[in-house]
PDB file of N, CA, C and O in Angstrom:
ATOM      1  N   UNK B 275      89.229   0.216  21.046  1.00  0.00           N
ATOM      2  CA  UNK B 275      87.902  -0.232  21.437  1.00  0.00           C
ATOM      3  C   UNK B 275      87.503  -1.402  20.547  1.00  0.00           C
ATOM      4  O   UNK B 275      87.594  -1.307  19.323  1.00  0.00           O
ATOM      5  N   UNK B 276      87.093  -2.471  21.177  1.00  0.00           N
ATOM      6  CA  UNK B 276      86.643  -3.633  20.414  1.00  0.00           C
ATOM      7  C   UNK B 276      85.151  -3.835  20.638  1.00  0.00           C
ATOM      8  O   UNK B 276      84.611  -3.495  21.693  1.00  0.00           O
ATOM      9  N   UNK B 277      84.504  -4.367  19.639  1.00  0.00           N
ATOM     10  CA  UNK B 277      83.074  -4.649  19.763  1.00  0.00           C
ATOM     11  C   UNK B 277      82.894  -6.117  20.084  1.00  0.00           C
ATOM     12  O   UNK B 277      83.675  -6.965  19.634  1.00  0.00           O
ATOM     13  N   UNK B 278      81.883  -6.449  20.873  1.00  0.00           N
ATOM     14  CA  UNK B 278      81.666  -7.855  21.206  1.00  0.00           C
ATOM     15  C   UNK B 278      81.231  -8.631  19.965  1.00  0.00           C
ATOM     16  O   UNK B 278      80.632  -8.063  19.050  1.00  0.00           O
ATOM     17  N   UNK B 279      81.560  -9.916  19.910  1.00  0.00           N
ATOM     18  CA  UNK B 279      81.162 -10.707  18.741  1.00  0.00           C
ATOM     19  C   UNK B 279      79.646 -10.889  18.687  1.00  0.00           C
ATOM     20  O   UNK B 279      78.965 -10.873  19.716  1.00  0.00           O
ATOM     21  N   UNK B 280      79.152 -11.026  17.483  1.00  0.00           N
ATOM     22  CA  UNK B 280      77.723 -11.274  17.293  1.00  0.00           C
ATOM     23  C   UNK B 280      77.402 -12.715  17.657  1.00  0.00           C
ATOM     24  O   UNK B 280      78.238 -13.605  17.477  1.00  0.00           O
ATOM     25  N   UNK B 281      76.185 -12.961  18.166  1.00  0.00           N
ATOM     26  CA  UNK B 281      75.815 -14.351  18.458  1.00  0.00           C
ATOM     27  C   UNK B 281      75.726 -15.134  17.155  1.00  0.00           C
ATOM     28  O   UNK B 281      75.469 -14.566  16.097  1.00  0.00           O
ATOM     29  N   UNK B 282      75.937 -16.441  17.215  1.00  0.00           N
ATOM     30  CA  UNK B 282      75.882 -17.239  15.987  1.00  0.00           C
ATOM     31  C   UNK B 282      74.473 -17.236  15.388  1.00  0.00           C
ATOM     32  O   UNK B 282      73.479 -17.194  16.109  1.00  0.00           O
ATOM     33  N   UNK B 283      74.417 -17.243  14.083  1.00  0.00           N
ATOM     34  CA  UNK B 283      73.128 -17.296  13.392  1.00  0.00           C
ATOM     35  C   UNK B 283      72.535 -18.687  13.547  1.00  0.00           C
ATOM     36  O   UNK B 283      73.245 -19.686  13.536  1.00  0.00           O
ATOM     37  N   UNK B 284      71.230 -18.722  13.702  1.00  0.00           N
ATOM     38  CA  UNK B 284      70.537 -20.009  13.808  1.00  0.00           C
ATOM     39  C   UNK B 284      69.313 -19.985  12.909  1.00  0.00           C
ATOM     40  O   UNK B 284      68.846 -18.932  12.500  1.00  0.00           O
ATOM     41  N   UNK B 285      68.791 -21.137  12.649  1.00  0.00           N
ATOM     42  CA  UNK B 285      67.542 -21.260  11.899  1.00  0.00           C
ATOM     43  C   UNK B 285      66.359 -21.430  12.831  1.00  0.00           C
ATOM     44  O   UNK B 285      65.259 -21.734  12.398  1.00  0.00           O
ATOM     45  N   UNK B 286      66.597 -21.283  14.122  1.00  0.00           N
ATOM     46  CA  UNK B 286      65.529 -21.425  15.097  1.00  0.00           C
ATOM     47  C   UNK B 286      64.573 -20.245  14.998  1.00  0.00           C
ATOM     48  O   UNK B 286      64.994 -19.101  14.815  1.00  0.00           O
ATOM     49  N   UNK B 287      63.253 -20.492  15.145  1.00  0.00           N
ATOM     50  CA  UNK B 287      62.317 -19.377  15.134  1.00  0.00           C
ATOM     51  C   UNK B 287      62.509 -18.510  16.367  1.00  0.00           C
ATOM     52  O   UNK B 287      62.996 -18.969  17.395  1.00  0.00           O
ATOM     53  N   UNK B 288      62.137 -17.254  16.233  1.00  0.00           N
ATOM     54  CA  UNK B 288      62.202 -16.323  17.354  1.00  0.00           C
ATOM     55  C   UNK B 288      61.307 -16.846  18.472  1.00  0.00           C
ATOM     56  O   UNK B 288      60.146 -17.127  18.249  1.00  0.00           O
ATOM     57  N   UNK B 289      61.821 -17.011  19.701  1.00  0.00           N
ATOM     58  CA  UNK B 289      61.016 -17.598  20.764  1.00  0.00           C
ATOM     59  C   UNK B 289      59.811 -16.757  21.173  1.00  0.00           C
ATOM     60  O   UNK B 289      58.852 -17.280  21.712  1.00  0.00           O
ATOM     61  N   UNK B 290      59.843 -15.461  20.950  1.00  0.00           N
ATOM     62  CA  UNK B 290      58.689 -14.639  21.300  1.00  0.00           C
ATOM     63  C   UNK B 290      58.398 -13.658  20.172  1.00  0.00           C
ATOM     64  O   UNK B 290      58.761 -12.492  20.242  1.00  0.00           O
ATOM     65  N   UNK B 291      57.769 -14.153  19.101  1.00  0.00           N
ATOM     66  CA  UNK B 291      57.468 -13.266  17.980  1.00  0.00           C
ATOM     67  C   UNK B 291      56.649 -12.059  18.440  1.00  0.00           C
ATOM     68  O   UNK B 291      55.866 -12.140  19.381  1.00  0.00           O
ATOM     69  N   UNK B 292      56.828 -10.958  17.743  1.00  0.00           N
ATOM     70  CA  UNK B 292      56.239  -9.699  18.188  1.00  0.00           C
ATOM     71  C   UNK B 292      54.779  -9.517  17.804  1.00  0.00           C
ATOM     72  O   UNK B 292      54.109  -8.665  18.368  1.00  0.00           O
ATOM     73  N   UNK B 293      54.264 -10.279  16.853  1.00  0.00           N
ATOM     74  CA  UNK B 293      52.861 -10.130  16.469  1.00  0.00           C
ATOM     75  C   UNK B 293      52.138 -11.461  16.616  1.00  0.00           C
ATOM     76  O   UNK B 293      52.763 -12.525  16.609  1.00  0.00           O
ATOM     77  N   UNK B 294      50.834 -11.397  16.738  1.00  0.00           N
ATOM     78  CA  UNK B 294      50.057 -12.628  16.845  1.00  0.00           C
ATOM     79  C   UNK B 294      50.219 -13.454  15.574  1.00  0.00           C
ATOM     80  O   UNK B 294      50.316 -14.673  15.630  1.00  0.00           O
ATOM     81  N   UNK B 295      50.285 -12.800  14.432  1.00  0.00           N
ATOM     82  CA  UNK B 295      50.484 -13.527  13.185  1.00  0.00           C
ATOM     83  C   UNK B 295      51.783 -14.307  13.185  1.00  0.00           C
ATOM     84  O   UNK B 295      51.824 -15.474  12.782  1.00  0.00           O
ATOM     85  N   UNK B 296      52.843 -13.679  13.658  1.00  0.00           N
ATOM     86  CA  UNK B 296      54.138 -14.349  13.738  1.00  0.00           C
ATOM     87  C   UNK B 296      54.093 -15.513  14.720  1.00  0.00           C
ATOM     88  O   UNK B 296      54.703 -16.563  14.481  1.00  0.00           O
ATOM     89  N   UNK B 297      53.363 -15.347  15.807  1.00  0.00           N
ATOM     90  CA  UNK B 297      53.209 -16.438  16.780  1.00  0.00           C
ATOM     91  C   UNK B 297      52.450 -17.603  16.165  1.00  0.00           C
ATOM     92  O   UNK B 297      52.780 -18.766  16.399  1.00  0.00           O
ATOM     93  N   UNK B 298      51.414 -17.293  15.371  1.00  0.00           N
ATOM     94  CA  UNK B 298      50.653 -18.350  14.713  1.00  0.00           C
ATOM     95  C   UNK B 298      51.524 -19.130  13.737  1.00  0.00           C
ATOM     96  O   UNK B 298      51.504 -20.360  13.719  1.00  0.00           O
ATOM     97  N   UNK B 299      52.291 -18.411  12.930  1.00  0.00           N
ATOM     98  CA  UNK B 299      53.177 -19.065  11.955  1.00  0.00           C
ATOM     99  C   UNK B 299      54.195 -19.942  12.678  1.00  0.00           C
ATOM    100  O   UNK B 299      54.408 -21.104  12.303  1.00  0.00           O
ATOM    101  N   UNK B 300      54.836 -19.397  13.712  1.00  0.00           N
ATOM    102  CA  UNK B 300      55.852 -20.151  14.445  1.00  0.00           C
ATOM    103  C   UNK B 300      55.252 -21.411  15.069  1.00  0.00           C
ATOM    104  O   UNK B 300      55.856 -22.489  15.003  1.00  0.00           O
ATOM    105  N   UNK B 301      54.060 -21.293  15.650  1.00  0.00           N
ATOM    106  CA  UNK B 301      53.417 -22.448  16.278  1.00  0.00           C
ATOM    107  C   UNK B 301      53.002 -23.481  15.230  1.00  0.00           C
ATOM    108  O   UNK B 301      53.152 -24.689  15.451  1.00  0.00           O
ATOM    109  N   UNK B 302      52.499 -23.012  14.100  1.00  0.00           N
ATOM    110  CA  UNK B 302      52.093 -23.950  13.045  1.00  0.00           C
ATOM    111  C   UNK B 302      53.299 -24.711  12.516  1.00  0.00           C
ATOM    112  O   UNK B 302      53.255 -25.929  12.339  1.00  0.00           O
ATOM    113  N   UNK B 303      54.393 -24.012  12.294  1.00  0.00           N
ATOM    114  CA  UNK B 303      55.604 -24.671  11.798  1.00  0.00           C
ATOM    115  C   UNK B 303      56.177 -25.625  12.843  1.00  0.00           C
ATOM    116  O   UNK B 303      56.643 -26.709  12.506  1.00  0.00           O
ATOM    117  N   UNK B 304      56.127 -25.235  14.112  1.00  0.00           N
ATOM    118  CA  UNK B 304      56.620 -26.110  15.182  1.00  0.00           C
ATOM    119  C   UNK B 304      55.780 -27.385  15.268  1.00  0.00           C
ATOM    120  O   UNK B 304      56.295 -28.455  15.586  1.00  0.00           O
ATOM    121  N   UNK B 305      54.482 -27.262  14.969  1.00  0.00           N
ATOM    122  CA  UNK B 305      53.588 -28.416  14.973  1.00  0.00           C
ATOM    123  C   UNK B 305      53.688 -29.217  13.678  1.00  0.00           C
ATOM    124  O   UNK B 305      52.999 -30.225  13.522  1.00  0.00           O
ATOM    125  N   UNK B 306      54.504 -28.748  12.751  1.00  0.00           N
ATOM    126  CA  UNK B 306      54.703 -29.390  11.451  1.00  0.00           C
ATOM    127  C   UNK B 306      53.386 -29.564  10.700  1.00  0.00           C
ATOM    128  O   UNK B 306      53.095 -30.616  10.139  1.00  0.00           O
ATOM    129  N   UNK B 307      52.602 -28.501  10.715  1.00  0.00           N
ATOM    130  CA  UNK B 307      51.330 -28.468   9.996  1.00  0.00           C
ATOM    131  C   UNK B 307      51.441 -27.477   8.852  1.00  0.00           C
ATOM    132  O   UNK B 307      52.104 -26.452   8.966  1.00  0.00           O
ATOM    133  N   UNK B 308      50.765 -27.773   7.770  1.00  0.00           N
ATOM    134  CA  UNK B 308      50.661 -26.806   6.687  1.00  0.00           C
ATOM    135  C   UNK B 308      49.397 -25.993   6.917  1.00  0.00           C
ATOM    136  O   UNK B 308      48.499 -26.394   7.668  1.00  0.00           O
ATOM    137  N   UNK B 309      49.334 -24.850   6.257  1.00  0.00           N
ATOM    138  CA  UNK B 309      48.132 -24.041   6.353  1.00  0.00           C
ATOM    139  C   UNK B 309      46.936 -24.815   5.785  1.00  0.00           C
ATOM    140  O   UNK B 309      45.830 -24.736   6.299  1.00  0.00           O
ATOM    141  N   UNK B 310      47.193 -25.600   4.743  1.00  0.00           N
ATOM    142  CA  UNK B 310      46.129 -26.403   4.131  1.00  0.00           C
ATOM    143  C   UNK B 310      45.602 -27.451   5.115  1.00  0.00           C
ATOM    144  O   UNK B 310      44.382 -27.661   5.214  1.00  0.00           O
ATOM    145  N   UNK B 311      46.494 -28.099   5.874  1.00  0.00           N
ATOM    146  CA  UNK B 311      46.068 -29.069   6.883  1.00  0.00           C
ATOM    147  C   UNK B 311      45.227 -28.392   7.958  1.00  0.00           C
ATOM    148  O   UNK B 311      44.182 -28.913   8.362  1.00  0.00           O
ATOM    149  N   UNK B 312      45.690 -27.238   8.433  1.00  0.00           N
ATOM    150  CA  UNK B 312      44.955 -26.513   9.466  1.00  0.00           C
ATOM    151  C   UNK B 312      43.580 -26.110   8.956  1.00  0.00           C
ATOM    152  O   UNK B 312      42.583 -26.238   9.665  1.00  0.00           O
ATOM    153  N   UNK B 313      43.533 -25.648   7.728  1.00  0.00           N
ATOM    154  CA  UNK B 313      42.266 -25.243   7.120  1.00  0.00           C
ATOM    155  C   UNK B 313      41.287 -26.406   7.086  1.00  0.00           C
ATOM    156  O   UNK B 313      40.113 -26.268   7.447  1.00  0.00           O
ATOM    157  N   UNK B 314      41.770 -27.561   6.675  1.00  0.00           N
ATOM    158  CA  UNK B 314      40.927 -28.751   6.603  1.00  0.00           C
ATOM    159  C   UNK B 314      40.470 -29.195   7.994  1.00  0.00           C
ATOM    160  O   UNK B 314      39.297 -29.511   8.197  1.00  0.00           O
ATOM    161  N   UNK B 315      41.395 -29.211   8.954  1.00  0.00           N
ATOM    162  CA  UNK B 315      41.061 -29.632  10.318  1.00  0.00           C
ATOM    163  C   UNK B 315      40.061 -28.696  10.980  1.00  0.00           C
ATOM    164  O   UNK B 315      39.196 -29.139  11.744  1.00  0.00           O
ATOM    165  N   UNK B 316      40.175 -27.400  10.712  1.00  0.00           N
ATOM    166  CA  UNK B 316      39.347 -26.400  11.385  1.00  0.00           C
ATOM    167  C   UNK B 316      38.101 -26.001  10.600  1.00  0.00           C
ATOM    168  O   UNK B 316      37.233 -25.319  11.143  1.00  0.00           O
ATOM    169  N   UNK B 317      38.046 -26.388   9.337  1.00  0.00           N
ATOM    170  CA  UNK B 317      36.942 -25.942   8.458  1.00  0.00           C
ATOM    171  C   UNK B 317      36.899 -24.411   8.375  1.00  0.00           C
ATOM    172  O   UNK B 317      35.831 -23.794   8.449  1.00  0.00           O
ATOM    173  N   UNK B 318      38.087 -23.824   8.283  1.00  0.00           N
ATOM    174  CA  UNK B 318      38.242 -22.380   8.075  1.00  0.00           C
ATOM    175  C   UNK B 318      39.002 -22.221   6.769  1.00  0.00           C
ATOM    176  O   UNK B 318      39.999 -22.904   6.550  1.00  0.00           O
ATOM    177  N   UNK B 319      38.528 -21.341   5.909  1.00  0.00           N
ATOM    178  CA  UNK B 319      39.171 -21.154   4.616  1.00  0.00           C
ATOM    179  C   UNK B 319      40.663 -20.845   4.782  1.00  0.00           C
ATOM    180  O   UNK B 319      41.066 -20.094   5.676  1.00  0.00           O
ATOM    181  N   UNK B 320      41.455 -21.423   3.902  1.00  0.00           N
ATOM    182  CA  UNK B 320      42.904 -21.240   3.964  1.00  0.00           C
ATOM    183  C   UNK B 320      43.302 -19.771   3.816  1.00  0.00           C
ATOM    184  O   UNK B 320      44.241 -19.307   4.481  1.00  0.00           O
ATOM    185  N   UNK B 321      42.585 -19.030   2.985  1.00  0.00           N
ATOM    186  CA  UNK B 321      42.928 -17.608   2.820  1.00  0.00           C
ATOM    187  C   UNK B 321      42.655 -16.817   4.095  1.00  0.00           C
ATOM    188  O   UNK B 321      43.349 -15.849   4.384  1.00  0.00           O
ATOM    189  N   UNK B 322      41.679 -17.234   4.905  1.00  0.00           N
ATOM    190  CA  UNK B 322      41.448 -16.576   6.190  1.00  0.00           C
ATOM    191  C   UNK B 322      42.610 -16.860   7.150  1.00  0.00           C
ATOM    192  O   UNK B 322      43.050 -15.963   7.878  1.00  0.00           O
ATOM    193  N   UNK B 323      43.099 -18.102   7.153  1.00  0.00           N
ATOM    194  CA  UNK B 323      44.242 -18.421   8.007  1.00  0.00           C
ATOM    195  C   UNK B 323      45.471 -17.619   7.583  1.00  0.00           C
ATOM    196  O   UNK B 323      46.217 -17.128   8.423  1.00  0.00           O
ATOM    197  N   UNK B 324      45.641 -17.471   6.277  1.00  0.00           N
ATOM    198  CA  UNK B 324      46.754 -16.667   5.776  1.00  0.00           C
ATOM    199  C   UNK B 324      46.627 -15.219   6.242  1.00  0.00           C
ATOM    200  O   UNK B 324      47.608 -14.595   6.644  1.00  0.00           O
ATOM    201  N   UNK B 325      45.420 -14.686   6.196  1.00  0.00           N
ATOM    202  CA  UNK B 325      45.201 -13.310   6.671  1.00  0.00           C
ATOM    203  C   UNK B 325      45.524 -13.188   8.155  1.00  0.00           C
ATOM    204  O   UNK B 325      46.132 -12.203   8.578  1.00  0.00           O
ATOM    205  N   UNK B 326      45.114 -14.180   8.947  1.00  0.00           N
ATOM    206  CA  UNK B 326      45.431 -14.152  10.379  1.00  0.00           C
ATOM    207  C   UNK B 326      46.945 -14.159  10.584  1.00  0.00           C
ATOM    208  O   UNK B 326      47.463 -13.393  11.404  1.00  0.00           O
ATOM    209  N   UNK B 327      47.640 -15.004   9.836  1.00  0.00           N
ATOM    210  CA  UNK B 327      49.091 -15.095   9.973  1.00  0.00           C
ATOM    211  C   UNK B 327      49.798 -13.830   9.491  1.00  0.00           C
ATOM    212  O   UNK B 327      50.889 -13.519   9.955  1.00  0.00           O
ATOM    213  N   UNK B 328      49.178 -13.113   8.569  1.00  0.00           N
ATOM    214  CA  UNK B 328      49.774 -11.884   8.033  1.00  0.00           C
ATOM    215  C   UNK B 328      49.247 -10.620   8.704  1.00  0.00           C
ATOM    216  O   UNK B 328      49.527  -9.513   8.246  1.00  0.00           O
ATOM    217  N   UNK B 329      48.460 -10.792   9.757  1.00  0.00           N
ATOM    218  CA  UNK B 329      47.871  -9.648  10.468  1.00  0.00           C
ATOM    219  C   UNK B 329      47.076  -8.757   9.518  1.00  0.00           C
ATOM    220  O   UNK B 329      47.114  -7.529   9.625  1.00  0.00           O
ATOM    221  N   UNK B 330      46.369  -9.377   8.592  1.00  0.00           N
ATOM    222  CA  UNK B 330      45.613  -8.662   7.567  1.00  0.00           C
ATOM    223  C   UNK B 330      44.118  -8.763   7.858  1.00  0.00           C
ATOM    224  O   UNK B 330      43.445  -9.668   7.375  1.00  0.00           O
ATOM    225  N   UNK B 331      43.613  -7.838   8.641  1.00  0.00           N
ATOM    226  CA  UNK B 331      42.195  -7.887   9.006  1.00  0.00           C
ATOM    227  C   UNK B 331      41.280  -7.534   7.845  1.00  0.00           C
ATOM    228  O   UNK B 331      40.116  -7.910   7.836  1.00  0.00           O
ATOM    229  N   UNK B 332      41.803  -6.850   6.830  1.00  0.00           N
ATOM    230  CA  UNK B 332      40.982  -6.462   5.684  1.00  0.00           C
ATOM    231  C   UNK B 332      40.491  -7.675   4.901  1.00  0.00           C
ATOM    232  O   UNK B 332      39.428  -7.629   4.284  1.00  0.00           O
ATOM    233  N   UNK B 333      41.235  -8.772   4.933  1.00  0.00           N
ATOM    234  CA  UNK B 333      40.852  -9.966   4.190  1.00  0.00           C
ATOM    235  C   UNK B 333      39.967 -10.921   4.963  1.00  0.00           C
ATOM    236  O   UNK B 333      39.606 -11.979   4.460  1.00  0.00           O
ATOM    237  N   UNK B 334      39.611 -10.546   6.186  1.00  0.00           N
ATOM    238  CA  UNK B 334      38.791 -11.406   7.044  1.00  0.00           C
ATOM    239  C   UNK B 334      37.340 -10.951   7.066  1.00  0.00           C
ATOM    240  O   UNK B 334      37.051  -9.775   6.821  1.00  0.00           O
ATOM    241  N   UNK B 335      36.433 -11.867   7.390  1.00  0.00           N
ATOM    242  CA  UNK B 335      35.030 -11.459   7.543  1.00  0.00           C
ATOM    243  C   UNK B 335      34.892 -10.557   8.773  1.00  0.00           C
ATOM    244  O   UNK B 335      35.794 -10.502   9.612  1.00  0.00           O
ATOM    245  N   UNK B 336      33.771  -9.876   8.903  1.00  0.00           N
ATOM    246  CA  UNK B 336      33.599  -8.957  10.038  1.00  0.00           C
ATOM    247  C   UNK B 336      33.501  -9.681  11.378  1.00  0.00           C
ATOM    248  O   UNK B 336      33.290 -10.891  11.425  1.00  0.00           O
ATOM    249  N   UNK B 337      33.646  -8.902  12.441  1.00  0.00           N
ATOM    250  CA  UNK B 337      33.446  -9.442  13.794  1.00  0.00           C
ATOM    251  C   UNK B 337      32.012  -9.925  13.899  1.00  0.00           C
ATOM    252  O   UNK B 337      31.132  -9.358  13.256  1.00  0.00           O
ATOM    253  N   UNK B 338      31.752 -10.921  14.642  1.00  0.00           N
ATOM    254  CA  UNK B 338      32.613 -11.689  15.549  1.00  0.00           C
ATOM    255  C   UNK B 338      33.317 -12.858  14.878  1.00  0.00           C
ATOM    256  O   UNK B 338      34.040 -13.593  15.524  1.00  0.00           O
ATOM    257  N   UNK B 339      33.112 -13.045  13.572  1.00  0.00           N
ATOM    258  CA  UNK B 339      33.721 -14.181  12.890  1.00  0.00           C
ATOM    259  C   UNK B 339      35.240 -14.148  12.956  1.00  0.00           C
ATOM    260  O   UNK B 339      35.879 -15.177  13.209  1.00  0.00           O
ATOM    261  N   UNK B 340      35.834 -12.985  12.707  1.00  0.00           N
ATOM    262  CA  UNK B 340      37.294 -12.892  12.713  1.00  0.00           C
ATOM    263  C   UNK B 340      37.883 -13.263  14.070  1.00  0.00           C
ATOM    264  O   UNK B 340      38.866 -13.993  14.156  1.00  0.00           O
ATOM    265  N   UNK B 341      37.243 -12.815  15.137  1.00  0.00           N
ATOM    266  CA  UNK B 341      37.718 -13.132  16.488  1.00  0.00           C
ATOM    267  C   UNK B 341      37.561 -14.618  16.765  1.00  0.00           C
ATOM    268  O   UNK B 341      38.447 -15.255  17.335  1.00  0.00           O
ATOM    269  N   UNK B 342      36.448 -15.180  16.330  1.00  0.00           N
ATOM    270  CA  UNK B 342      36.221 -16.615  16.500  1.00  0.00           C
ATOM    271  C   UNK B 342      37.249 -17.449  15.758  1.00  0.00           C
ATOM    272  O   UNK B 342      37.756 -18.442  16.285  1.00  0.00           O
ATOM    273  N   UNK B 343      37.563 -17.046  14.526  1.00  0.00           N
ATOM    274  CA  UNK B 343      38.576 -17.762  13.753  1.00  0.00           C
ATOM    275  C   UNK B 343      39.938 -17.693  14.436  1.00  0.00           C
ATOM    276  O   UNK B 343      40.656 -18.693  14.517  1.00  0.00           O
ATOM    277  N   UNK B 344      40.288 -16.517  14.933  1.00  0.00           N
ATOM    278  CA  UNK B 344      41.570 -16.350  15.612  1.00  0.00           C
ATOM    279  C   UNK B 344      41.645 -17.235  16.853  1.00  0.00           C
ATOM    280  O   UNK B 344      42.633 -17.934  17.073  1.00  0.00           O
ATOM    281  N   UNK B 345      40.613 -17.231  17.652  1.00  0.00           N
ATOM    282  CA  UNK B 345      40.605 -18.055  18.872  1.00  0.00           C
ATOM    283  C   UNK B 345      40.673 -19.539  18.535  1.00  0.00           C
ATOM    284  O   UNK B 345      41.400 -20.301  19.174  1.00  0.00           O
ATOM    285  N   UNK B 346      39.907 -19.959  17.537  1.00  0.00           N
ATOM    286  CA  UNK B 346      39.896 -21.363  17.150  1.00  0.00           C
ATOM    287  C   UNK B 346      41.273 -21.791  16.635  1.00  0.00           C
ATOM    288  O   UNK B 346      41.774 -22.871  16.982  1.00  0.00           O
ATOM    289  N   UNK B 347      41.882 -20.955  15.820  1.00  0.00           N
ATOM    290  CA  UNK B 347      43.212 -21.258  15.276  1.00  0.00           C
ATOM    291  C   UNK B 347      44.248 -21.303  16.398  1.00  0.00           C
ATOM    292  O   UNK B 347      45.093 -22.197  16.438  1.00  0.00           O
ATOM    293  N   UNK B 348      44.183 -20.364  17.312  1.00  0.00           N
ATOM    294  CA  UNK B 348      45.126 -20.340  18.441  1.00  0.00           C
ATOM    295  C   UNK B 348      44.994 -21.607  19.283  1.00  0.00           C
ATOM    296  O   UNK B 348      46.007 -22.234  19.640  1.00  0.00           O
ATOM    297  N   UNK B 349      43.771 -22.012  19.597  1.00  0.00           N
ATOM    298  CA  UNK B 349      43.577 -23.241  20.374  1.00  0.00           C
ATOM    299  C   UNK B 349      44.127 -24.452  19.633  1.00  0.00           C
ATOM    300  O   UNK B 349      44.753 -25.329  20.231  1.00  0.00           O
ATOM    301  N   UNK B 350      43.874 -24.509  18.351  1.00  0.00           N
ATOM    302  CA  UNK B 350      44.360 -25.605  17.507  1.00  0.00           C
ATOM    303  C   UNK B 350      45.880 -25.703  17.585  1.00  0.00           C
ATOM    304  O   UNK B 350      46.431 -26.799  17.613  1.00  0.00           O
ATOM    305  N   UNK B 351      46.552 -24.561  17.630  1.00  0.00           N
ATOM    306  CA  UNK B 351      48.009 -24.525  17.681  1.00  0.00           C
ATOM    307  C   UNK B 351      48.544 -24.516  19.116  1.00  0.00           C
ATOM    308  O   UNK B 351      49.737 -24.324  19.340  1.00  0.00           O
ATOM    309  N   UNK B 352      47.635 -24.705  20.062  1.00  0.00           N
ATOM    310  CA  UNK B 352      47.977 -24.741  21.488  1.00  0.00           C
ATOM    311  C   UNK B 352      48.609 -23.444  21.980  1.00  0.00           C
ATOM    312  O   UNK B 352      49.590 -23.443  22.736  1.00  0.00           O
ATOM    313  N   UNK B 353      48.030 -22.337  21.521  1.00  0.00           N
ATOM    314  CA  UNK B 353      48.415 -20.998  21.983  1.00  0.00           C
ATOM    315  C   UNK B 353      47.240 -20.476  22.806  1.00  0.00           C
ATOM    316  O   UNK B 353      46.094 -20.698  22.438  1.00  0.00           O
ATOM    317  N   UNK B 354      47.525 -19.780  23.891  1.00  0.00           N
ATOM    318  CA  UNK B 354      46.463 -19.185  24.698  1.00  0.00           C
ATOM    319  C   UNK B 354      45.689 -18.189  23.818  1.00  0.00           C
ATOM    320  O   UNK B 354      46.274 -17.216  23.342  1.00  0.00           O
ATOM    321  N   UNK B 355      44.394 -18.415  23.596  1.00  0.00           N
ATOM    322  CA  UNK B 355      43.628 -17.533  22.696  1.00  0.00           C
ATOM    323  C   UNK B 355      43.372 -16.151  23.270  1.00  0.00           C
ATOM    324  O   UNK B 355      42.915 -15.270  22.555  1.00  0.00           O
ATOM    325  N   UNK B 356      43.650 -15.929  24.508  1.00  0.00           N
ATOM    326  CA  UNK B 356      43.429 -14.617  25.109  1.00  0.00           C
ATOM    327  C   UNK B 356      44.692 -13.824  24.984  1.00  0.00           C
ATOM    328  O   UNK B 356      44.847 -12.722  24.882  1.00  0.00           O
TER     329      UNK B 356
END
């Protein structure tokens, strides 16, 4: 019995990341933006963007601010905010 060969390793990002945070990171990197650039462009604190990317709701302000930040960041990265 032989096992099929593994696909070649690539440095390409996963085309469909499993979490919204992973999707945000992948989109930001694809857009060649730093978190600091996004923070400046959006007027959202960099640590809040980091929390969004890390799926860390504990570090975010309460609703509706957190939802607004997520939607604004998603639009900025050209991701459907819904």
